[in-house]
Every structure is written in structure tokens, then in C-alpha cells.
Coordinates of C-alpha atoms in Angstrom, one line a residue:
X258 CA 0.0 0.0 0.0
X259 CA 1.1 3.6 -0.4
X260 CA 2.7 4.8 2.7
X261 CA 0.7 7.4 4.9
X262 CA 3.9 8.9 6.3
X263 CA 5.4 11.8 3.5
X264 CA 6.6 14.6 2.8
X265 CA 4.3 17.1 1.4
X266 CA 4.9 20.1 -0.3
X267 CA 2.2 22.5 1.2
X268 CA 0.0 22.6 3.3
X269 CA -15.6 21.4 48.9
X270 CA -21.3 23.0 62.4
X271 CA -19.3 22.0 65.2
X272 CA -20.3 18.3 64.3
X273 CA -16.6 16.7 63.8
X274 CA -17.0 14.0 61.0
X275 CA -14.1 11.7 58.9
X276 CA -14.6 11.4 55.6
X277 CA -13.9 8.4 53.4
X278 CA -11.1 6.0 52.8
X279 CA -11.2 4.2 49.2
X280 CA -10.3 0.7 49.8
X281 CA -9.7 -2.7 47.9
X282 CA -10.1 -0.8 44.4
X283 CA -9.3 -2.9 41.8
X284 CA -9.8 -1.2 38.6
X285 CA -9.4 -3.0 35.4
X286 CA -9.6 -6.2 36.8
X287 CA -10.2 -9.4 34.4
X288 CA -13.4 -11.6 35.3
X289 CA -12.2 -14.8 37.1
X290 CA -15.3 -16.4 36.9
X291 CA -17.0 -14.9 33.7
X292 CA -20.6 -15.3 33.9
X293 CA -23.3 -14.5 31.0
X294 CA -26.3 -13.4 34.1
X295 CA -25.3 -10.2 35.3
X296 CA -25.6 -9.4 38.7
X297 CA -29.4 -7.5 39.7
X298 CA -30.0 -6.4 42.9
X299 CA -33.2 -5.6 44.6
X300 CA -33.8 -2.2 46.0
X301 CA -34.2 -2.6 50.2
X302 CA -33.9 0.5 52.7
X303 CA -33.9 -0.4 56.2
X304 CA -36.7 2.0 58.5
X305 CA -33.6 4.8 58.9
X306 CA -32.6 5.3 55.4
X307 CA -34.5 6.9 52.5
X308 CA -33.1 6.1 49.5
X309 CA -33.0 8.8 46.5
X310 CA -35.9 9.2 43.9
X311 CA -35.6 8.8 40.0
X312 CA -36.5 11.4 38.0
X313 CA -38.4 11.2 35.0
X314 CA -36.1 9.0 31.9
X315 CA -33.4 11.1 30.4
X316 CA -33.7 13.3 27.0
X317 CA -31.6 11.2 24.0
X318 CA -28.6 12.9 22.9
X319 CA -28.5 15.5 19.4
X320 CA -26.3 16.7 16.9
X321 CA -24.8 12.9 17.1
X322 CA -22.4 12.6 13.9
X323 CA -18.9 10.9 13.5
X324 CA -16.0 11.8 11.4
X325 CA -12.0 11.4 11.9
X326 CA -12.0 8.6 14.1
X327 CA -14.7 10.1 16.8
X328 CA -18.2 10.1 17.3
X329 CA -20.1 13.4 19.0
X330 CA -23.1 14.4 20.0
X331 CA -24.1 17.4 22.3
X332 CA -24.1 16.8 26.3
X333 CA -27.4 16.1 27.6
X334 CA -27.8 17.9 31.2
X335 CA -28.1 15.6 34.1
X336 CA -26.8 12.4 32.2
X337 CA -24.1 10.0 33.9
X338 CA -22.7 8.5 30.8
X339 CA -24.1 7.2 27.3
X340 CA -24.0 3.8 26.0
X341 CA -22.5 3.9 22.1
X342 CA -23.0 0.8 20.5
X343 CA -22.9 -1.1 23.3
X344 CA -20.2 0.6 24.9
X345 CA -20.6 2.6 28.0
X346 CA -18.6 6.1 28.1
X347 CA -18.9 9.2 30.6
X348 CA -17.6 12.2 28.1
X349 CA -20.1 13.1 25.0
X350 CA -17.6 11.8 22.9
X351 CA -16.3 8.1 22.1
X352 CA -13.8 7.2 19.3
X353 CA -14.9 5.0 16.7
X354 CA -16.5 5.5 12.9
X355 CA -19.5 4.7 11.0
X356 CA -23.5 5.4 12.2
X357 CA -23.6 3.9 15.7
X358 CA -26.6 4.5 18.4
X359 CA -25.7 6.2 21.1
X360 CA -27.8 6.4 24.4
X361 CA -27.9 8.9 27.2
X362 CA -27.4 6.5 30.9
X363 CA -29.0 8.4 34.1
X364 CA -27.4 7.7 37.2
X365 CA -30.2 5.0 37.7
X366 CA -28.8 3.2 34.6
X367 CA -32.1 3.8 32.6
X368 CA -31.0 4.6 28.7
X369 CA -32.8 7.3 26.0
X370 CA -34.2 6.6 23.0
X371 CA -31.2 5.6 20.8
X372 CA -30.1 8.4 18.2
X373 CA -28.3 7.0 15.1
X374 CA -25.0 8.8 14.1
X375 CA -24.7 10.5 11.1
X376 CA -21.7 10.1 8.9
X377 CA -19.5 14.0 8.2
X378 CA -16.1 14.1 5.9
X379 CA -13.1 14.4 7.8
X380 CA -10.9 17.0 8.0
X381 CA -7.9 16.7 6.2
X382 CA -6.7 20.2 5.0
X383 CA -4.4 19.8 8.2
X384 CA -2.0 18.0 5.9
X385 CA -1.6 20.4 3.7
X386 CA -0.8 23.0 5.7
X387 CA 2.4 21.0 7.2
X388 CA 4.4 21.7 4.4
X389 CA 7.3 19.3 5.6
X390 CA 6.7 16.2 7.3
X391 CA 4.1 14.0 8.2
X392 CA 4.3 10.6 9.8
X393 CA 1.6 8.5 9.9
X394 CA 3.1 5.7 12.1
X395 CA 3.1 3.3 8.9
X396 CA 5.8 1.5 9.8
X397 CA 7.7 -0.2 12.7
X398 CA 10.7 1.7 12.9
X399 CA 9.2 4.1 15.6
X400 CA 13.7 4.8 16.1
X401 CA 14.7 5.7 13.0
X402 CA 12.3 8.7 13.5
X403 CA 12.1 9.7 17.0
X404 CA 13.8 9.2 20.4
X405 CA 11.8 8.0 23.0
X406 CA 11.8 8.6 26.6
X407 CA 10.1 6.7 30.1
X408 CA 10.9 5.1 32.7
X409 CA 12.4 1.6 31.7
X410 CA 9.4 -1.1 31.6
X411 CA 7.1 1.1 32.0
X412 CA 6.5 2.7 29.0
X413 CA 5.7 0.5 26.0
X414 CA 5.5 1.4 22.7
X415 CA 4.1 -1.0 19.6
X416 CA 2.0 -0.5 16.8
X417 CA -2.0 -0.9 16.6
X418 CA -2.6 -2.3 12.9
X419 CA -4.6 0.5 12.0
X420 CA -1.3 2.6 11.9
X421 CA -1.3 4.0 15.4
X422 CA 1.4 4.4 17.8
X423 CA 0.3 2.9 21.4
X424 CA 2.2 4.3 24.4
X425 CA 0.8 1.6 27.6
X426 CA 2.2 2.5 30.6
X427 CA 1.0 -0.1 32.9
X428 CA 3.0 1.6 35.9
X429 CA 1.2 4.3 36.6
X430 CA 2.0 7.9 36.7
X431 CA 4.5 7.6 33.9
X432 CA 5.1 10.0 31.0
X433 CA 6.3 9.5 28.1
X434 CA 8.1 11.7 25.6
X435 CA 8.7 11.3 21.8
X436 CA 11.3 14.2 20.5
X437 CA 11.3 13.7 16.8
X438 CA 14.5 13.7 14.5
X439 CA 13.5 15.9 12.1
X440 CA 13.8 19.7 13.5
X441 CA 11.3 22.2 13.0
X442 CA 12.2 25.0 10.8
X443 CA 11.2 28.1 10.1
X444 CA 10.4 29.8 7.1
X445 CA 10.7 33.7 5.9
X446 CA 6.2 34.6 6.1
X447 CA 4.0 35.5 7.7
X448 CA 3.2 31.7 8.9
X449 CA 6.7 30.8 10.7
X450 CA 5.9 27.6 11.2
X451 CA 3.4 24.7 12.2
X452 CA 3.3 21.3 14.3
X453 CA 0.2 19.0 14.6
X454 CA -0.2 15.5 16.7
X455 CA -3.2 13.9 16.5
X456 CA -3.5 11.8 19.8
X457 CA -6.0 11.0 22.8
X458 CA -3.3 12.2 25.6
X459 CA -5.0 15.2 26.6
X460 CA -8.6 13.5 27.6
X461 CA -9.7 13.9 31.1
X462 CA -7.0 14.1 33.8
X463 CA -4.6 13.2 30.9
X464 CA -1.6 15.8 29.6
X465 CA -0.3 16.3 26.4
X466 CA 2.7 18.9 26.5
X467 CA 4.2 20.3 23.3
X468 CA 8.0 21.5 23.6
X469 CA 9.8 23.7 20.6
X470 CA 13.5 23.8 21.7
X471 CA 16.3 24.9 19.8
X472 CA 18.9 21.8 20.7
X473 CA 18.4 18.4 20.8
X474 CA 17.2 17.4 24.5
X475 CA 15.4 13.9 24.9
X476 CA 13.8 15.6 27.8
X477 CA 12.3 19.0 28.0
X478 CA 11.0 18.7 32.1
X479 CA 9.6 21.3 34.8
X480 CA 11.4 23.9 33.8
X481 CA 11.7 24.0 30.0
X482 CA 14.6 26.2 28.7
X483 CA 14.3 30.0 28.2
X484 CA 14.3 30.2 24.3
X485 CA 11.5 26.9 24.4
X486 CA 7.9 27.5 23.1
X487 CA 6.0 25.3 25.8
X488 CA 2.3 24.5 25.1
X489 CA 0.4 22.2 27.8
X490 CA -3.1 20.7 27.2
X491 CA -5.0 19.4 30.3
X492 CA -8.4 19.5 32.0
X493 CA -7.5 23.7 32.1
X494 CA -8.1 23.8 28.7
X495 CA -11.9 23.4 26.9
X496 CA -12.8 21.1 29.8
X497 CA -15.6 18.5 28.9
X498 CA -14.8 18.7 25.1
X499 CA -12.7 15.6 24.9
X500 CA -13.5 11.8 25.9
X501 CA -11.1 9.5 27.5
X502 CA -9.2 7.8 24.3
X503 CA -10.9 10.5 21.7
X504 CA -8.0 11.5 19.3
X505 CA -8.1 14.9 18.6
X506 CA -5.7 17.0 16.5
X507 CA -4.0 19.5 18.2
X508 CA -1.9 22.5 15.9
X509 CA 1.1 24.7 17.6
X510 CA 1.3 28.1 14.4
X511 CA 4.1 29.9 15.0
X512 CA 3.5 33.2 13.2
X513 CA 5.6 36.7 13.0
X514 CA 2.6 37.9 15.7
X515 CA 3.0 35.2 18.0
X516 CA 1.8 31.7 18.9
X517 CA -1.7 30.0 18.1
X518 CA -2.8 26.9 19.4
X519 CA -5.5 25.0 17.6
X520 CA -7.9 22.0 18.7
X521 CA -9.8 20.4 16.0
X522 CA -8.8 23.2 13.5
X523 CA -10.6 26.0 16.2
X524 CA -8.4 28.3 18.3
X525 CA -8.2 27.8 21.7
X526 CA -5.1 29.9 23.3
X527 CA -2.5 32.5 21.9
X528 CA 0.9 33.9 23.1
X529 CA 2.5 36.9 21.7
X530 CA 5.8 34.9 22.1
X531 CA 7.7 35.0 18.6
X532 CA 10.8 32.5 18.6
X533 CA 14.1 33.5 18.2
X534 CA 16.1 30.5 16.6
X535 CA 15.0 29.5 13.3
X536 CA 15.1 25.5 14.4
X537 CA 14.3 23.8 16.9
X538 CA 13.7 19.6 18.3
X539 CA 9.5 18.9 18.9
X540 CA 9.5 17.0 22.0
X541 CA 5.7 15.4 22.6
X542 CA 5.2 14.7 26.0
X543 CA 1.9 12.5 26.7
X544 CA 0.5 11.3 30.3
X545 CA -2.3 9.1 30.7
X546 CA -5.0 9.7 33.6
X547 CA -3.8 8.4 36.6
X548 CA -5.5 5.0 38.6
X549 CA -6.7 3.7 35.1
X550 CA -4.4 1.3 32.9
X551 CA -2.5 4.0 31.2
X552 CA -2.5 3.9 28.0
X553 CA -2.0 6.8 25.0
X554 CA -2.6 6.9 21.3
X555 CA -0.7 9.2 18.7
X556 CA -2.0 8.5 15.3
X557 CA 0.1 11.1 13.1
X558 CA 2.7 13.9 13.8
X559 CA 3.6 16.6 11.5
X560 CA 6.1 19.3 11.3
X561 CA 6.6 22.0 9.0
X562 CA 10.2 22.8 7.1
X563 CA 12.3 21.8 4.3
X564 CA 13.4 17.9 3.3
X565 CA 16.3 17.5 5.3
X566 CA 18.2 14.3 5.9
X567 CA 18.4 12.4 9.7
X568 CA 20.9 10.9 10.7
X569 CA 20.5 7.1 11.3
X570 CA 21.6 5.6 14.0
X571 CA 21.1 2.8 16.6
X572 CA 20.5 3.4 20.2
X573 CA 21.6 0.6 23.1
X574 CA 20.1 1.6 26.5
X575 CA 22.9 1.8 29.5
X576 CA 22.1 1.6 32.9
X577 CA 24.3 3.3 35.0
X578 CA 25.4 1.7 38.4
X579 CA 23.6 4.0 40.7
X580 CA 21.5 6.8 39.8
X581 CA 22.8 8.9 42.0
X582 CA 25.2 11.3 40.3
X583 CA 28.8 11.1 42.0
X584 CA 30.7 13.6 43.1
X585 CA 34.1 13.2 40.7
X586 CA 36.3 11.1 43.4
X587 CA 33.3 9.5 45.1
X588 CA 33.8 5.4 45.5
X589 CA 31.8 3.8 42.6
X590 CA 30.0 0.6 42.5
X591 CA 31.2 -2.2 40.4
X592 CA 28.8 -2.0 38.1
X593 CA 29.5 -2.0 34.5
X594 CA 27.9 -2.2 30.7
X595 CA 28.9 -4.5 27.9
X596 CA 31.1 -3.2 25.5
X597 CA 29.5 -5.0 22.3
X598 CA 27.7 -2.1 20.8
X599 CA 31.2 0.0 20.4
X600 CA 33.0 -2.9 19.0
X601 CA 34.7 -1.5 15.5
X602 CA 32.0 0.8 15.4
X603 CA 33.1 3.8 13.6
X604 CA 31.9 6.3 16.3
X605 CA 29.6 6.6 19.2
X606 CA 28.0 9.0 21.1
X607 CA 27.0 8.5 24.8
X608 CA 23.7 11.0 25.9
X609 CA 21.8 10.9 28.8
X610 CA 19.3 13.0 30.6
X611 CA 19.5 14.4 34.6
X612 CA 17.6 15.5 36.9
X613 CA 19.7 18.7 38.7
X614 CA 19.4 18.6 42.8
X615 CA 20.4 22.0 44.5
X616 CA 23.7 22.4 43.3
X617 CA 26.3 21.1 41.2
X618 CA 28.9 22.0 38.4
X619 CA 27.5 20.7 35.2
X620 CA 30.3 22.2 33.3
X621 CA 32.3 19.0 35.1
X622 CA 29.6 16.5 34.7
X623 CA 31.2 13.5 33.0
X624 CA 30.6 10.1 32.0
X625 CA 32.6 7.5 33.7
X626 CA 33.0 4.3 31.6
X627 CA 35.6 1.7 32.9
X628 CA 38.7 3.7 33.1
X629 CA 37.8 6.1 30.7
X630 CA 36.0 9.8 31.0
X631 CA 33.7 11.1 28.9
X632 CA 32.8 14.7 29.2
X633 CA 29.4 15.6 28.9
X634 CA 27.6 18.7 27.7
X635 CA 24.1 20.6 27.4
X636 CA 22.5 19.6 24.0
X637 CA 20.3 22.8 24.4
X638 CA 21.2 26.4 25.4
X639 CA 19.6 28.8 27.9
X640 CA 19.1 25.8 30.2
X641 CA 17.6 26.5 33.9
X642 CA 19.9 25.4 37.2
X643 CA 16.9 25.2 38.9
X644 CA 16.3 22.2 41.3
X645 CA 14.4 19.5 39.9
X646 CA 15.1 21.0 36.1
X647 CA 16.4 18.4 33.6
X648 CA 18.9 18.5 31.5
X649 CA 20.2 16.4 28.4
X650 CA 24.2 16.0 27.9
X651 CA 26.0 14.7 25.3
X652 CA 29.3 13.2 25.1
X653 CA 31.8 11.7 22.3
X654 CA 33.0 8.4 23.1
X655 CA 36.8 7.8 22.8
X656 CA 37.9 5.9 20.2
X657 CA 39.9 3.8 22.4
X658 CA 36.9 2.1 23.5
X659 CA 35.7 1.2 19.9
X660 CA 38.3 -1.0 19.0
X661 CA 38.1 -4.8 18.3
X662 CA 40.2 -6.0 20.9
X663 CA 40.1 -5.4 24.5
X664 CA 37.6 -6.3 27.9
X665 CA 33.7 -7.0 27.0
X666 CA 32.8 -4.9 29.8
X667 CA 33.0 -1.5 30.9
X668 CA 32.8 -1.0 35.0
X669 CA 32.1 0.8 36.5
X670 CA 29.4 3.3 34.6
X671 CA 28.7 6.0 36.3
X672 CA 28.1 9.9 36.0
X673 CA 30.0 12.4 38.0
X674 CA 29.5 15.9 38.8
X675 CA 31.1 18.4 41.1
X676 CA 28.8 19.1 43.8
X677 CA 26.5 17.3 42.5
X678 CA 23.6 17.2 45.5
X679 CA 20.8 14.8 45.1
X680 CA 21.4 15.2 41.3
X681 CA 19.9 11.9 39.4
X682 CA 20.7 9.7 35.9
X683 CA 17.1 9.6 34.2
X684 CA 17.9 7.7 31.3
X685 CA 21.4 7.1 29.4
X686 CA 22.0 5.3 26.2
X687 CA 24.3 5.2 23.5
X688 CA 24.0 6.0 19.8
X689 CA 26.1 4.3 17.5
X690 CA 25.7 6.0 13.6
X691 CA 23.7 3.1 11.8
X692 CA 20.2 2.1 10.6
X693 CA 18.3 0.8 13.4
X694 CA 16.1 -2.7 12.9
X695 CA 14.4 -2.2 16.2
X696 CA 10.8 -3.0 15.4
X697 CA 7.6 -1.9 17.6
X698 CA 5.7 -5.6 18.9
X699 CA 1.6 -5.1 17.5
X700 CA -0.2 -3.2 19.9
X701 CA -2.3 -5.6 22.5
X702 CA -5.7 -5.4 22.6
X703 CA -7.5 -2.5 23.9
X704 CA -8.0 -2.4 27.8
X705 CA -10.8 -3.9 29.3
X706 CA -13.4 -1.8 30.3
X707 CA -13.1 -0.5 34.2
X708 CA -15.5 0.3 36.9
X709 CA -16.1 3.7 37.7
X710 CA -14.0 5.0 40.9
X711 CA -16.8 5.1 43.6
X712 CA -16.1 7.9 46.5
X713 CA -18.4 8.5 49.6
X714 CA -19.0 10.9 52.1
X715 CA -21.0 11.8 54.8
X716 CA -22.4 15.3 54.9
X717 CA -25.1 17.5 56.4
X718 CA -24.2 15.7 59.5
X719 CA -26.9 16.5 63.0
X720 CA -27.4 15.0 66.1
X721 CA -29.9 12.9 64.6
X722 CA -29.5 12.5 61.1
X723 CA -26.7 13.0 58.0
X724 CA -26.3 12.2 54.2
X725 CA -24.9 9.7 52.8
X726 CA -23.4 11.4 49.7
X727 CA -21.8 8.3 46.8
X728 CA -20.1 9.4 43.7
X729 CA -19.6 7.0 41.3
X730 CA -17.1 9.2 38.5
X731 CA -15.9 7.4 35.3
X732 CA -15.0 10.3 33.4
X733 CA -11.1 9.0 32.9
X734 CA -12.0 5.8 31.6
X735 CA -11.6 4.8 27.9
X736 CA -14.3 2.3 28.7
X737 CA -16.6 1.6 31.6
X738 CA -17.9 -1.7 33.0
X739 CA -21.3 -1.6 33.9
X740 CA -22.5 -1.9 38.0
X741 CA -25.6 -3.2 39.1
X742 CA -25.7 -0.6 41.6
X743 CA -24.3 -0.4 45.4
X744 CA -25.3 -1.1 49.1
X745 CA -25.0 0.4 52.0
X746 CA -24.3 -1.3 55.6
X747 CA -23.7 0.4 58.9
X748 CA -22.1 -1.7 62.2
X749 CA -21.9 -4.4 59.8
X750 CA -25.4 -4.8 59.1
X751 CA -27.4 -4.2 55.9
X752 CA -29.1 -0.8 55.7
X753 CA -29.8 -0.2 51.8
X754 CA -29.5 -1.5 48.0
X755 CA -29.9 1.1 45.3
X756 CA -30.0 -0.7 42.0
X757 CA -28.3 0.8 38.9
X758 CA -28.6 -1.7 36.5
X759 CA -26.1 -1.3 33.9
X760 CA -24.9 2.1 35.5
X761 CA -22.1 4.1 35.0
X762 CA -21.7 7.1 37.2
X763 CA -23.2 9.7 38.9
X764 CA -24.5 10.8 42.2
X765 CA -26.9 9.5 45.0
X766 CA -27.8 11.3 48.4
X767 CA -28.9 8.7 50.9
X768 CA -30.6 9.8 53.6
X769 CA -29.7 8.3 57.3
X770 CA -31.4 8.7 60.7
X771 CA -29.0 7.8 62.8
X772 CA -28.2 9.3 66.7
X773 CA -25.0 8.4 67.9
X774 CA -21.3 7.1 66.4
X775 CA -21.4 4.3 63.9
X776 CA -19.5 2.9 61.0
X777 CA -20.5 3.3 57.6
X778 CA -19.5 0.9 54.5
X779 CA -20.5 1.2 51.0
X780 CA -19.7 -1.3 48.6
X781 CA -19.9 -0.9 44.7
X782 CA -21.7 -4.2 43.0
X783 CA -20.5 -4.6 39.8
X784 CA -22.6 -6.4 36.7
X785 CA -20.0 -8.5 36.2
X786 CA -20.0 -11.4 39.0
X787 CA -16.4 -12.5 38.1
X788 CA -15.7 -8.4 39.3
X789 CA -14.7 -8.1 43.2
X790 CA -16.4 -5.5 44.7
X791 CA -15.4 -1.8 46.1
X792 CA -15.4 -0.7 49.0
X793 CA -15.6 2.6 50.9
X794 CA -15.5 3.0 55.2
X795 CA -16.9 5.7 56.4
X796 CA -16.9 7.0 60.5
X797 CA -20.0 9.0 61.6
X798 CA -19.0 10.3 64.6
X799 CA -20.4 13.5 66.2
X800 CA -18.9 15.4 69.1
X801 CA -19.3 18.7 70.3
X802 CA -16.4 21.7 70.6

């Protein structure tokens, strides 16, 4: 087939209560014992509680249409979530194609009449204003085209079959960071320059962070350097207009008046900020919502500038002895790295990224490889000395240590700085000039769908009553597992059972007439019977000041 990836020519009373404590959550879990009867539960309130009513079914959705890999429809007031296709979602967005039904859900689980989504053109005249390059992520050689940063096993790149680059970081809290080899360059108009990713990073509690740097750093950090053009998209921006693994494309246009950001072709921030250098490295920086399985999505990436040639070559990941930077006579340990990937190579190239502490000489920060010293330097300029700022160095490998002969390891490897105070080794690897042939694995299968995180709270709180206030919020997850609803037991004994049969979210005042101290437990039911259930504790206590 005709590759996708080109270049193009244009283009929050004296009553003292504690609130509650999320326990056993298991999000994501995989039935154990998978079951085709879901689990129904039969509404029960003991004489104390009273249980919330339901309101009248909820309106469908409108405007419902699809195009570029999404499907949107307007958001319908008072709706927990919306069932497309079959597929339960909180945002007014899902991705997918084609004419599906979509649903509004109420937080009783009861469903609109379906609306039937109708089919627009996509929006393509992106390409052709990134007259440069445009990758597509048609082929497997995700290092041939960018360097790619995160923390070592937890940030896993492969390749969906649609052409998609998957980032699953399983760990959690983890960010990756792709800085592309081909530089952005600027051209002599009006229109300086242009960058586009299309990706699902920034969805609810997610981050996508675009860095324009003159230099070559793998890692851009807190503190991005003082000539950098730094855009950040997060919940702060357009909140509620993107859906938990939605791509949407999102455009950095440098112009001779300053910076526009675009979503979906519309503007949605500017900066008078007009660059200074004429080229500079795109770093993309993606980070999935936290407490979910993380995973990100970047389906094309273009930058603007003139053909210009890469140079190829293979990287080898080196892990250094400690991560602690050394100071420069500081005992090592004996720790080494093979010495394979420099054998008759032609030249190498040793770079890593640190982390600063509050102080320290980077000006003598140096690589120590057996015997031999490598000194390292910035790969950008106007970099910041602040603590916790990052900072990529670079150093040429001696050709003593690419010969033939001599030992097959190098120990120890370590880096060493003067005064170097709680600085740390974020990644190091070498580069060695050379095609690469590492391929991306196929992208595993989409993540199961998760049960919304359930959070409780008592509030209102007298001497002889409170409210029993349960959240159930879904709006990070790409996909929700239904919940039959939840119950309610205080000292251990069975007070209530709200059914929400095929639920996904929202939130449910319970009412509780209660004198006295006593323990409060909610627990989340699932559909699923194979699915353990949550839990919250809560302590209604009441004392007086």
C-alpha cells in the first residue's frame, strides 16, 4: 500500500466527622469467573434510610455525527454516561466510525431513546498546511524517527494495525516523551511555522505537552529552557470537550505575531511569544490519567520545514550503576555495561538525561565508563539550574573504547559531577551511527473496560440524622464496566440497596437517621460477577467543641 507517512509540499457546624477512605479498588480487573447473568440487585432501605428518587427517563442525545475517528453528540444535562454501540462512556464523545446508536445512561442506569449517528467528511486540509513532514506511524521503525523517553518497563510502545502508535504504561504515573529527529524549521512569512499530533493524551485528567526547543534534549522537564515554546493541554483547557481515548488533533502556528494553538482546527489559546532561533527539536510529552491502565494513542505527527536528511543511527540503553550522580572522586560501585555495541564501530556518542538537585557543576559533569572519562555537555542552550530541572548532555565516546580488541565490559558506569547534591541519571543510552532494525511488537488489545471510581461521604451531618453522599465518577476511563448498583451497611449490618442496572456514574444522596457514632460501609456491586467489589468506610462520629 502507499505509505501514509510523506513529505508534502504545502499545506468542597461543630459536628466533627471523617470522611472516606477508598479501599480494595481494583480497577481493570479481568473476570475470574466470567458469567453470562449479570448481577441484579433488589432495592431494600432499612426503617432509617431513605433512599433517593428517580426522576423522569433522560432526554436522548442531538447533533450525534462521526468523522475522523470520533463520534459526537451534544451533552445532555443531568446524564451520567451514554452507552454507544454497546459501549458505555462518561464524556459526549467516544472514538470510533460509522453510524452507531448512542444512548444517554442516568445515574439510575435507565437509557434514552437511541439516536443514530450520522456520517460527516473528515478534515484533512491539516496535511496540507504541514508543508514538511508527516508521519503517519506506517511502519515499525518508531527509532529511526524519534527518540523515546520513560521510565524503563514502563512505557511500552508497539504499533496498533490501523497505523497508530500505542504508548501503555501499565506503571502508573509515567510520562512519556517522543522528540522527533526531524527539526522544525522556520520559514521567511507571515506563517513561521506549524506542528500537529493527532492523539487521545489530553482527555480527562490526561496531559499532552508540546516543547519547541532549539537543541536536541530527549527531555524538555519542569522547567523548559528559556528560548523553548512550551504549550500544555490538560483539564484547564476546553474542559468536557474531549473523551477518554478520543483523538483529537492539536496545531502549535508559530507566526511573525506570536503563537496560536489550535484543537480540531478551532483556536483555543494564543501567546504573543515570537521564537528566536530559526530551528528547533519537537518533543511530545503525553500522560495518561492516573489510577486507570495507562495507555495513549498518537496517530500522526507533522512538522513543518524543508526535506532535510536524519541521521541514522542505533541506540543501546545503559544503565548506570547508581542513579545517584557522583561527586568526581566518590567510590563507585562495580557495576558496569557491555562493551558489544562499540566494537569497530566507527563512532559513538553517549547521551543521557539528569535530573539537577540544588547544586552542582554541570560544566564537570562527566561520564565515567571503565577507566575512561567522557565529558558531557548541554545539548540545548539557555538551560535552567533550577532544582528538579532536567537537562540532556551529550558526550563523544573515545575511540579507544571502539576497538576490536580489549575487555567486553566497561565498570564501573557512572556519572559524575562536582557538587552534584541529590542530582539523578534519568535515562542514558548510547547511539552508535547506523540504521536501526528495532521493530515496535503489535499493539495488544484495547484495555478492558473498568468500573467507575466510587467515593463516599458523609455530609449534612446533626445530632440525629446525615447524608450519605456516593459518587460514582468514570470520566477517565476509555471504557466503563457496567454496575448493578451499590449497598449500603452500617455496624456491619445491611441498611440499603440502590439498584443501577447497567450504571455508570453519577450521584446519589442517601438519607440516614442515625443518633450516635457508627460505622458506615458502601460497597460498589459490579454487573460483572467474576468483578470483586469496592469498598468505601466511612466514620460517623459526632462530638461537640
Amino acid at each position: 500500500m502507499t505509505p501514509r507517512r510523506r513529505v508534502i509540499a504545502a499545506v468542597c457546624t461543630a459536628i466533627v466527622l471523617a470522611l472516606a477512605v477508598l479501599a480494595l479498588r481494583q480497577t481493570g480487573d479481568t473476570p475470574q469467573n466470567p458469567s453470562s447473568t449479570p448481577v441484579r440487585l433488589t432495592e431494600y432501605a432499612a426503617d432509617f434510610v431513605k433512599l433517593p428518587s428517580q426522576s423522569a427517563v433522560p432526554e436522548p442525545p442531538s447533533s450525534v455525527w462521526s468523522s475522523g475517528g470520533r463520534v459526537h453528540w451534544a451533552p445532555v444535562a443531568g446524564a451520567a454516561g451514554y452507552e454507544v454501540a454497546g459501549r458505555l462512556v462518561a464524556s459526549p464523545e467516544a472514538a470510533g466510525s460509522g453510524r452507531p446508536v448512542v444512548r444517554t445512561v442516568d445515574a439510575f442506569g435507565r437509557r434514552s431513546a437511541p439516536v443514530r449517528a450520522a456520517e460527516r467528511p473528515a478534515d484533512d486540509g491539516w496535511r496540507r498546511a504541514v508543508d514538511g513532514w508527516l508521519d503517519d506511524f506506517d511502519d515499525r521503525f518508531l527509532e529511526r524517527r524519534y527518540h523515546l523517553s520513560g521510565r524503563s518497563g514502563c512505557v511500552k510502545p508497539s504499533l496498533a494495525p490501523s497505523g497508530r502508535l500505542v504508548l501503555d504504561m501499565p506503571c502508573g504515573n509515567d510520562t512519556a516523551v517522543l522528540r522527533a529527529r526531524t527539526l522544525l524549521q522556520l520559514k521567511d512569512s507571515d506563517e513561521l511555522g506549524r506542528v500537529a499530533v493527532v492523539t487521545d493524551a489530553a482527555g480527562p485528567r490526561g496531559k499532552l505537552v508540546l516543547d519547541l526547543v532549539p537543541g536536541t534534549p530527549d527531555r524538555v522537564g519542569p522547567v523548559p529552557p528559556a528560548d523553548a515554546v512550551r504549550v500544555v493541554v490538560d483539564d484547564s483547557v476546553l474542559p468536557g470537550t474531549r473523551g477518554a481515548g478520543v483523538p483529537h488533533r492539536f496545531e502549535v502556528v508559530l507566526t511573525s505575531g506570536g503563537v496560536r494553538v489550535l484543537q480540531d482546527g478551532a483556536q483555543v489559546a494564543t501567546s504573543a511569544v515570537v521564537p528566536r532561533w530559526r530551528e528547533a527539536s519537537v518533543s511530545i510529552s503525553v500522560t495518561p490519567p492516573p489510577a486507570y491502565p495507562g495507555r495513549v494513542e498518537v496517530d500522526a505527527v507533522g512538522i513543518t520545514g524543508s526535506p532535510q536528511p536524519v541521521a541514522e543511527v542505533t541506540e543501546t540503553l545503559l544503565v548506570a550503576g547508581t542513579l545517584r550522580v557522583l561527586e568526581p572522586d566518590e567510590e563507585a560501585p562495580g557495576i558496569g555495561v557491555a562493551r558489544a555495541p562499540l566494537r569497530g564501530a566507527p563512532g559513538a556518542r553517549l547521551r543521557a538525561t539528569v535530573r539537577l538537585g540544588d547544586s552542582g557543576d554541570v560544566n564537570g559533569l562527566v561520564a565515567q565508563l571503565g577507566t575512561a572519562r567522557v565529558p558531557l555537555r548541554p545539548v540545548v542552550s539557555g538551560w535552567s539550574a533550577a532544582q528538579d530541572s532536567e537537562l540532556t548532555v551529550e558526550g563523544d565516546v573515545p575511540a579507544s573504547l571502539l576497538t576490536l580488541d580489549g575487555p567486553d565490559a566497561l565498570s564501573p558506569f557512572v556519572l559524575r559531577m562536582p557538587g552534584a547534591s541529590q542530582a539523578q541519571v534519568l535515562e542514558s543510552y548510547l547511539e552508535v551511527p547506523g540504521r536501526s532494525e528495532a521493530a515496535l511488537e503489535e499493539a495488544p488489545a484495547e484495555p478492558a473496560p473498568v468500573l467507575p471510581v466510587m467515593t463516599a461521604e458523609l455530609t449534612a451531618v446533626g445530632p440525629d440524622d446525615a447524608t450519605l453522599v456516593v459518587t460514582l465518577d468514570a470520566a477517565a476511563a476509555r471504557s466503563v464496566a457496567p454496575v448493578a448498583g451499590f449497598e449500603v451497611y452500617v455496624d456491619s449490618g445491611h441498611a440499603a440497596t440502590l439498584p443501577i442496572p447497567g450504571g455508570i456514574g453519577g450521584r446519589h444522596e442517601v438519607g440516614l437517621s442515625l443518633k450516635g457514632s457508627h460505622d458506615v460501609e458502601v460497597r460498589l456491586r459490579p454487573e460483572d460477577p467474576g468483578r470483586q467489589a469496592d469498598s468505601v468506610w466511612l466514620d460517623l462520629s459526632r462530638s461537640s467543641r
